[in-house]
């Protein structure tokens, strides 16, 4: 029962570490044929343009698109969200290739540059209802994208008020969508793998058929640490 983690660039090691805490093996995926050995996939955060160039170099895009079309669970975090979107704006000159399948439009650098990275509390009613714990999740946004528009088949799992973050891309009173689910696809603009709260990972694992949709196969406690322990806050916090 292994979960594939695209390991071209970015925070793939952090995702694999969280999966290990949950008693699940993560397999680094760098070649198209390796996708045949897993039935679910995490596309981590990183530099989306660099990841796209590496994926193109290794001829991964056709296999990744087929993986999504087959209905296998896929979770994209930050750059992974951009990869899964049907449309992306705010890209560098020339754009980048996308996997697609997620019926939404993503703004690549919605929250600004690296120095505008931040942490904030997100209300997560759907995840909290299924995974327990607090009704909020402390999310880490690093040079993060955001979802501008979603189709009718997309479920919004989390958003933030535009007034709570520093960005020139948002309009007054606007809700900024930062987490969605559509069928076999989960996408988050933030980095759950950089926190001690593993609920997003266990939520994704329940989308994987071989895990039976139950939490009985998943361990949720780490050695000497609370399941919902919050990491030390290093980034600016906007309330």
CSV table of N, CA, C and O in Angstrom, one decimal, residues 68-153:
chain,number,residue,atom,x,y,z
A,68,UNK,N,-4.5,10.6,-14.2
A,68,UNK,CA,-5.6,11.4,-13.7
A,68,UNK,C,-6.9,10.9,-14.4
A,68,UNK,O,-8.0,10.7,-13.7
A,69,UNK,N,-6.9,10.7,-15.7
A,69,UNK,CA,-8.1,10.3,-16.5
A,69,UNK,C,-8.6,8.9,-16.0
A,69,UNK,O,-9.8,8.7,-16.1
A,70,UNK,N,-7.7,8.1,-15.5
A,70,UNK,CA,-8.1,6.8,-15.0
A,70,UNK,C,-8.8,6.8,-13.7
A,70,UNK,O,-9.3,5.8,-13.2
A,71,UNK,N,-8.9,8.0,-13.1
A,71,UNK,CA,-9.6,8.2,-11.9
A,71,UNK,C,-8.8,7.8,-10.6
A,71,UNK,O,-9.4,7.7,-9.6
A,72,UNK,N,-7.5,7.7,-10.8
A,72,UNK,CA,-6.7,7.4,-9.6
A,72,UNK,C,-6.5,8.7,-8.8
A,72,UNK,O,-6.4,9.8,-9.3
A,73,UNK,N,-6.6,8.6,-7.4
A,73,UNK,CA,-6.5,9.8,-6.6
A,73,UNK,C,-5.2,10.5,-6.8
A,73,UNK,O,-4.1,9.9,-6.7
A,74,UNK,N,-5.3,11.8,-6.9
A,74,UNK,CA,-4.1,12.7,-7.1
A,74,UNK,C,-4.3,13.9,-6.2
A,74,UNK,O,-5.4,14.5,-6.2
A,75,UNK,N,-3.3,14.3,-5.5
A,75,UNK,CA,-3.3,15.5,-4.7
A,75,UNK,C,-2.2,16.4,-5.1
A,75,UNK,O,-1.0,16.0,-5.1
A,76,UNK,N,-2.5,17.6,-5.4
A,76,UNK,CA,-1.5,18.6,-5.7
A,76,UNK,C,-1.4,19.7,-4.7
A,76,UNK,O,-2.4,20.3,-4.3
A,77,UNK,N,-0.2,20.0,-4.2
A,77,UNK,CA,0.0,21.0,-3.2
A,77,UNK,C,0.8,22.1,-3.8
A,77,UNK,O,1.9,21.9,-4.4
A,78,UNK,N,0.3,23.4,-3.7
A,78,UNK,CA,1.0,24.6,-4.2
A,78,UNK,C,1.3,24.4,-5.7
A,78,UNK,O,0.5,24.5,-6.5
A,79,UNK,N,2.6,24.1,-6.1
A,79,UNK,CA,2.9,23.9,-7.5
A,79,UNK,C,2.1,22.8,-8.1
A,79,UNK,O,1.7,22.8,-9.3
A,80,UNK,N,1.8,21.7,-7.3
A,80,UNK,CA,1.0,20.6,-7.7
A,80,UNK,C,-0.4,21.0,-8.1
A,80,UNK,O,-1.1,20.5,-9.0
A,81,UNK,N,-1.0,22.0,-7.3
A,81,UNK,CA,-2.3,22.6,-7.7
A,81,UNK,C,-2.2,23.2,-9.1
A,81,UNK,O,-3.1,23.0,-9.9
A,82,UNK,N,-1.2,24.0,-9.4
A,82,UNK,CA,-1.0,24.6,-10.7
A,82,UNK,C,-1.0,23.5,-11.8
A,82,UNK,O,-1.6,23.6,-12.8
A,83,UNK,N,-0.2,22.4,-11.5
A,83,UNK,CA,-0.1,21.3,-12.5
A,83,UNK,C,-1.5,20.8,-12.8
A,83,UNK,O,-1.8,20.4,-14.0
A,84,UNK,N,-2.4,20.6,-11.8
A,84,UNK,CA,-3.6,19.9,-12.0
A,84,UNK,C,-4.7,20.8,-12.7
A,84,UNK,O,-5.7,20.3,-13.2
A,85,UNK,N,-4.5,22.1,-12.6
A,85,UNK,CA,-5.6,23.0,-13.1
A,85,UNK,C,-5.7,23.0,-14.6
A,85,UNK,O,-4.8,22.7,-15.3
A,86,UNK,N,-7.0,23.2,-15.1
A,86,UNK,CA,-7.2,23.2,-16.5
A,86,UNK,C,-6.6,24.5,-17.1
A,86,UNK,O,-6.2,24.5,-18.3
A,87,UNK,N,-6.5,25.6,-16.3
A,87,UNK,CA,-6.0,26.8,-16.8
A,87,UNK,C,-5.2,27.5,-15.7
A,87,UNK,O,-5.6,27.5,-14.6
A,88,UNK,N,-4.1,28.1,-16.1
A,88,UNK,CA,-3.3,28.9,-15.2
A,88,UNK,C,-3.0,30.3,-15.8
A,88,UNK,O,-2.6,30.4,-17.0
A,89,UNK,N,-3.0,31.3,-14.9
A,89,UNK,CA,-2.7,32.6,-15.4
A,89,UNK,C,-1.5,33.1,-14.5
A,89,UNK,O,-1.2,32.5,-13.5
A,90,UNK,N,-1.0,34.3,-14.9
A,90,UNK,CA,0.1,34.8,-14.1
A,90,UNK,C,1.4,34.0,-14.3
A,90,UNK,O,2.3,34.0,-13.4
A,91,UNK,N,1.6,33.3,-15.4
A,91,UNK,CA,2.7,32.5,-15.6
A,91,UNK,C,3.9,33.3,-16.2
A,91,UNK,O,3.7,34.5,-16.6
A,92,UNK,N,5.1,32.7,-16.2
A,92,UNK,CA,6.2,33.4,-16.8
A,92,UNK,C,6.0,33.4,-18.3
A,92,UNK,O,5.2,32.6,-18.9
A,93,UNK,N,6.8,34.2,-19.0
A,93,UNK,CA,6.7,34.3,-20.5
A,93,UNK,C,6.9,32.9,-21.1
A,93,UNK,O,7.8,32.1,-20.8
A,94,UNK,N,5.9,32.5,-22.0
A,94,UNK,CA,5.9,31.2,-22.6
A,94,UNK,C,5.1,30.2,-21.9
A,94,UNK,O,4.8,29.2,-22.4
A,95,UNK,N,4.7,30.5,-20.6
A,95,UNK,CA,3.8,29.6,-19.9
A,95,UNK,C,4.5,28.3,-19.5
A,95,UNK,O,5.7,28.2,-19.6
A,96,UNK,N,3.7,27.3,-19.2
A,96,UNK,CA,4.2,26.0,-18.8
A,96,UNK,C,3.1,25.0,-19.2
A,96,UNK,O,1.9,25.3,-19.2
A,97,UNK,N,3.6,23.8,-19.3
A,97,UNK,CA,2.6,22.7,-19.6
A,97,UNK,C,1.9,22.3,-18.4
A,97,UNK,O,2.5,22.3,-17.3
A,98,UNK,N,0.6,21.9,-18.5
A,98,UNK,CA,-0.2,21.5,-17.4
A,98,UNK,C,-0.7,20.1,-17.6
A,98,UNK,O,-0.8,19.6,-18.7
A,99,UNK,N,-1.0,19.4,-16.5
A,99,UNK,CA,-1.6,18.1,-16.5
A,99,UNK,C,-3.1,18.3,-16.8
A,99,UNK,O,-3.7,17.6,-17.7
A,100,UNK,N,-3.7,19.2,-16.1
A,100,UNK,CA,-5.2,19.5,-16.3
A,100,UNK,C,-6.0,18.4,-15.7
A,100,UNK,O,-5.6,17.5,-15.0
A,101,UNK,N,-7.3,18.6,-15.8
A,101,UNK,CA,-8.3,17.7,-15.2
A,101,UNK,C,-9.1,18.3,-14.1
A,101,UNK,O,-10.3,18.0,-13.9
A,102,UNK,N,-8.5,19.3,-13.4
A,102,UNK,CA,-9.2,20.0,-12.3
A,102,UNK,C,-9.9,21.2,-12.9
A,102,UNK,O,-9.2,22.1,-13.5
A,103,UNK,N,-11.2,21.3,-12.8
A,103,UNK,CA,-12.0,22.3,-13.5
A,103,UNK,C,-11.9,23.6,-12.8
A,103,UNK,O,-12.8,24.0,-12.0
A,104,UNK,N,-10.8,24.3,-12.9
A,104,UNK,CA,-10.6,25.6,-12.2
A,104,UNK,C,-9.5,26.4,-13.0
A,104,UNK,O,-8.8,25.9,-13.8
A,105,UNK,N,-9.5,27.7,-12.6
A,105,UNK,CA,-8.5,28.6,-13.1
A,105,UNK,C,-7.6,29.0,-11.9
A,105,UNK,O,-8.1,29.5,-10.9
A,106,UNK,N,-6.3,28.9,-12.1
A,106,UNK,CA,-5.4,29.2,-11.0
A,106,UNK,C,-4.5,30.4,-11.3
A,106,UNK,O,-4.1,30.5,-12.5
A,107,UNK,N,-4.3,31.2,-10.4
A,107,UNK,CA,-3.3,32.3,-10.5
A,107,UNK,C,-2.0,31.8,-9.9
A,107,UNK,O,-1.9,31.6,-8.7
A,108,UNK,N,-1.0,31.8,-10.7
A,108,UNK,CA,0.3,31.1,-10.3
A,108,UNK,C,0.9,31.8,-9.1
A,108,UNK,O,1.4,31.1,-8.2
A,109,UNK,N,1.1,33.1,-9.1
A,109,UNK,CA,1.7,33.8,-7.9
A,109,UNK,C,0.7,34.7,-7.3
A,109,UNK,O,1.1,35.9,-7.1
A,110,UNK,N,-0.4,34.3,-7.0
A,110,UNK,CA,-1.5,35.2,-6.5
A,110,UNK,C,-1.1,35.9,-5.2
A,110,UNK,O,-1.4,37.1,-5.1
A,111,UNK,N,-0.4,35.3,-4.3
A,111,UNK,CA,0.0,35.9,-3.0
A,111,UNK,C,1.3,36.6,-3.0
A,111,UNK,O,1.8,37.0,-2.0
A,112,UNK,N,1.9,36.8,-4.2
A,112,UNK,CA,3.1,37.6,-4.3
A,112,UNK,C,4.4,36.7,-4.2
A,112,UNK,O,4.4,35.5,-4.5
A,113,UNK,N,5.5,37.4,-3.9
A,113,UNK,CA,6.8,36.8,-3.9
A,113,UNK,C,7.1,36.0,-2.7
A,113,UNK,O,6.3,35.9,-1.8
A,114,UNK,N,8.3,35.5,-2.7
A,114,UNK,CA,8.8,34.7,-1.6
A,114,UNK,C,8.7,35.4,-0.2
A,114,UNK,O,8.3,34.8,0.8
A,115,UNK,N,9.0,36.7,-0.2
A,115,UNK,CA,9.0,37.4,1.0
A,115,UNK,C,7.6,37.7,1.5
A,115,UNK,O,7.4,38.2,2.7
A,116,UNK,N,6.6,37.5,0.7
A,116,UNK,CA,5.2,37.6,1.2
A,116,UNK,C,4.6,36.3,1.6
A,116,UNK,O,3.4,36.2,1.7
A,117,UNK,N,5.4,35.3,1.8
A,117,UNK,CA,4.9,34.0,2.4
A,117,UNK,C,4.4,34.3,3.8
A,117,UNK,O,4.8,35.2,4.5
A,118,UNK,N,3.4,33.5,4.2
A,118,UNK,CA,2.7,33.7,5.5
A,118,UNK,C,2.1,32.5,6.0
A,118,UNK,O,2.0,31.4,5.3
A,119,UNK,N,1.6,32.5,7.2
A,119,UNK,CA,0.8,31.5,7.8
A,119,UNK,C,-0.5,32.1,8.2
A,119,UNK,O,-0.6,33.3,8.6
A,120,UNK,N,-1.6,31.3,8.2
A,120,UNK,CA,-2.9,31.8,8.6
A,120,UNK,C,-3.8,30.6,9.0
A,120,UNK,O,-3.5,29.5,8.6
A,121,UNK,N,-4.8,30.9,9.8
A,121,UNK,CA,-5.8,29.9,10.2
A,121,UNK,C,-6.8,29.7,9.2
A,121,UNK,O,-7.5,30.7,8.8
A,122,UNK,N,-7.1,28.5,8.7
A,122,UNK,CA,-8.1,28.2,7.8
A,122,UNK,C,-9.3,27.4,8.4
A,122,UNK,O,-9.0,26.5,9.2
A,123,UNK,N,-10.5,27.8,8.2
A,123,UNK,CA,-11.6,27.0,8.6
A,123,UNK,C,-11.7,25.8,7.6
A,123,UNK,O,-11.7,26.0,6.4
A,124,UNK,N,-11.7,24.6,8.2
A,124,UNK,CA,-11.7,23.4,7.3
A,124,UNK,C,-12.9,22.4,7.8
A,124,UNK,O,-12.6,21.3,8.3
A,125,UNK,N,-14.1,22.8,7.6
A,125,UNK,CA,-15.2,22.1,8.1
A,125,UNK,C,-15.3,20.6,7.6
A,125,UNK,O,-15.6,19.7,8.3
A,126,UNK,N,-15.1,20.5,6.3
A,126,UNK,CA,-15.1,19.1,5.7
A,126,UNK,C,-14.1,18.2,6.2
A,126,UNK,O,-14.3,17.1,6.6
A,127,UNK,N,-12.8,18.7,6.3
A,127,UNK,CA,-11.7,17.9,6.7
A,127,UNK,C,-11.9,17.6,8.2
A,127,UNK,O,-11.7,16.4,8.7
A,128,UNK,N,-12.2,18.6,9.0
A,128,UNK,CA,-12.4,18.4,10.4
A,128,UNK,C,-13.5,17.4,10.7
A,128,UNK,O,-13.4,16.6,11.7
A,129,UNK,N,-14.6,17.4,10.0
A,129,UNK,CA,-15.7,16.5,10.2
A,129,UNK,C,-15.3,15.1,10.0
A,129,UNK,O,-15.8,14.2,10.7
A,130,UNK,N,-14.4,14.8,9.0
A,130,UNK,CA,-14.0,13.5,8.7
A,130,UNK,C,-12.8,13.0,9.5
A,130,UNK,O,-12.6,11.8,9.7
A,131,UNK,N,-11.9,14.0,9.8
A,131,UNK,CA,-10.7,13.6,10.5
A,131,UNK,C,-10.6,14.0,12.0
A,131,UNK,O,-9.7,13.6,12.7
A,132,UNK,N,-11.6,14.7,12.4
A,132,UNK,CA,-11.6,15.1,13.8
A,132,UNK,C,-10.7,16.3,14.1
A,132,UNK,O,-10.2,16.9,13.2
A,133,UNK,N,-10.4,16.6,15.3
A,133,UNK,CA,-9.5,17.6,15.7
A,133,UNK,C,-10.1,19.0,15.6
A,133,UNK,O,-11.3,19.2,15.5
A,134,UNK,N,-9.3,20.1,15.7
A,134,UNK,CA,-9.8,21.4,15.7
A,134,UNK,C,-10.5,21.8,14.4
A,134,UNK,O,-10.3,21.2,13.4
A,135,UNK,N,-11.4,22.8,14.5
A,135,UNK,CA,-12.1,23.2,13.2
A,135,UNK,C,-11.3,24.0,12.3
A,135,UNK,O,-11.7,24.3,11.2
A,136,UNK,N,-10.1,24.4,12.7
A,136,UNK,CA,-9.2,25.2,11.8
A,136,UNK,C,-7.9,24.4,11.6
A,136,UNK,O,-7.5,23.5,12.4
A,137,UNK,N,-7.2,24.9,10.6
A,137,UNK,CA,-5.8,24.3,10.3
A,137,UNK,C,-4.9,25.5,10.0
A,137,UNK,O,-5.3,26.4,9.3
A,138,UNK,N,-3.7,25.4,10.6
A,138,UNK,CA,-2.8,26.5,10.4
A,138,UNK,C,-2.0,26.2,9.1
A,138,UNK,O,-1.1,25.3,9.1
A,139,UNK,N,-2.3,27.0,8.1
A,139,UNK,CA,-1.7,26.7,6.8
A,139,UNK,C,-0.5,27.6,6.5
A,139,UNK,O,-0.5,28.8,6.8
A,140,UNK,N,0.4,27.0,5.8
A,140,UNK,CA,1.7,27.7,5.4
A,140,UNK,C,1.6,28.0,3.9
A,140,UNK,O,1.6,27.0,3.1
A,141,UNK,N,1.7,29.2,3.6
A,141,UNK,CA,1.6,29.7,2.2
A,141,UNK,C,3.0,30.2,1.8
A,141,UNK,O,3.5,31.1,2.4
A,142,UNK,N,3.7,29.6,0.8
A,142,UNK,CA,5.0,30.0,0.3
A,142,UNK,C,4.9,30.3,-1.1
A,142,UNK,O,4.8,29.4,-2.0
A,143,UNK,N,5.0,31.6,-1.5
A,143,UNK,CA,5.0,32.1,-2.9
A,143,UNK,C,3.8,31.3,-3.5
A,143,UNK,O,3.9,30.7,-4.6
A,144,UNK,N,2.6,31.5,-2.9
A,144,UNK,CA,1.5,30.5,-3.2
A,144,UNK,C,0.6,31.0,-4.3
A,144,UNK,O,0.4,32.2,-4.6
A,145,UNK,N,0.0,30.0,-5.0
A,145,UNK,CA,-1.0,30.3,-6.0
A,145,UNK,C,-2.4,30.4,-5.3
A,145,UNK,O,-2.5,30.2,-4.0
A,146,UNK,N,-3.4,30.7,-6.0
A,146,UNK,CA,-4.8,30.7,-5.5
A,146,UNK,C,-5.7,30.3,-6.7
A,146,UNK,O,-5.4,30.5,-7.8
A,147,UNK,N,-6.9,29.9,-6.3
A,147,UNK,CA,-7.9,29.5,-7.3
A,147,UNK,C,-8.8,30.6,-7.5
A,147,UNK,O,-9.5,31.1,-6.6
A,148,UNK,N,-8.9,31.1,-8.8
A,148,UNK,CA,-9.7,32.2,-9.1
A,148,UNK,C,-11.2,31.8,-9.4
A,148,UNK,O,-12.1,32.5,-9.1
A,149,UNK,N,-11.3,30.7,-10.1
A,149,UNK,CA,-12.7,30.3,-10.6
A,149,UNK,C,-12.7,28.7,-10.5
A,149,UNK,O,-11.7,28.1,-10.7
A,150,UNK,N,-13.9,28.2,-10.2
A,150,UNK,CA,-14.1,26.8,-10.1
A,150,UNK,C,-15.4,26.4,-10.9
A,150,UNK,O,-16.3,27.2,-11.0
A,151,UNK,N,-15.4,25.2,-11.5
A,151,UNK,CA,-16.6,24.7,-12.1
A,151,UNK,C,-17.6,24.2,-11.1
A,151,UNK,O,-17.3,24.1,-9.9
A,152,UNK,N,-18.8,23.9,-11.6
A,152,UNK,CA,-19.9,23.4,-10.7
A,152,UNK,C,-19.6,22.1,-10.1
A,152,UNK,O,-20.2,21.7,-9.1
A,153,UNK,N,-18.7,21.3,-10.6
A,153,UNK,CA,-18.4,20.0,-10.0
A,153,UNK,C,-17.2,20.0,-9.0
A,153,UNK,O,-16.8,19.0,-8.5
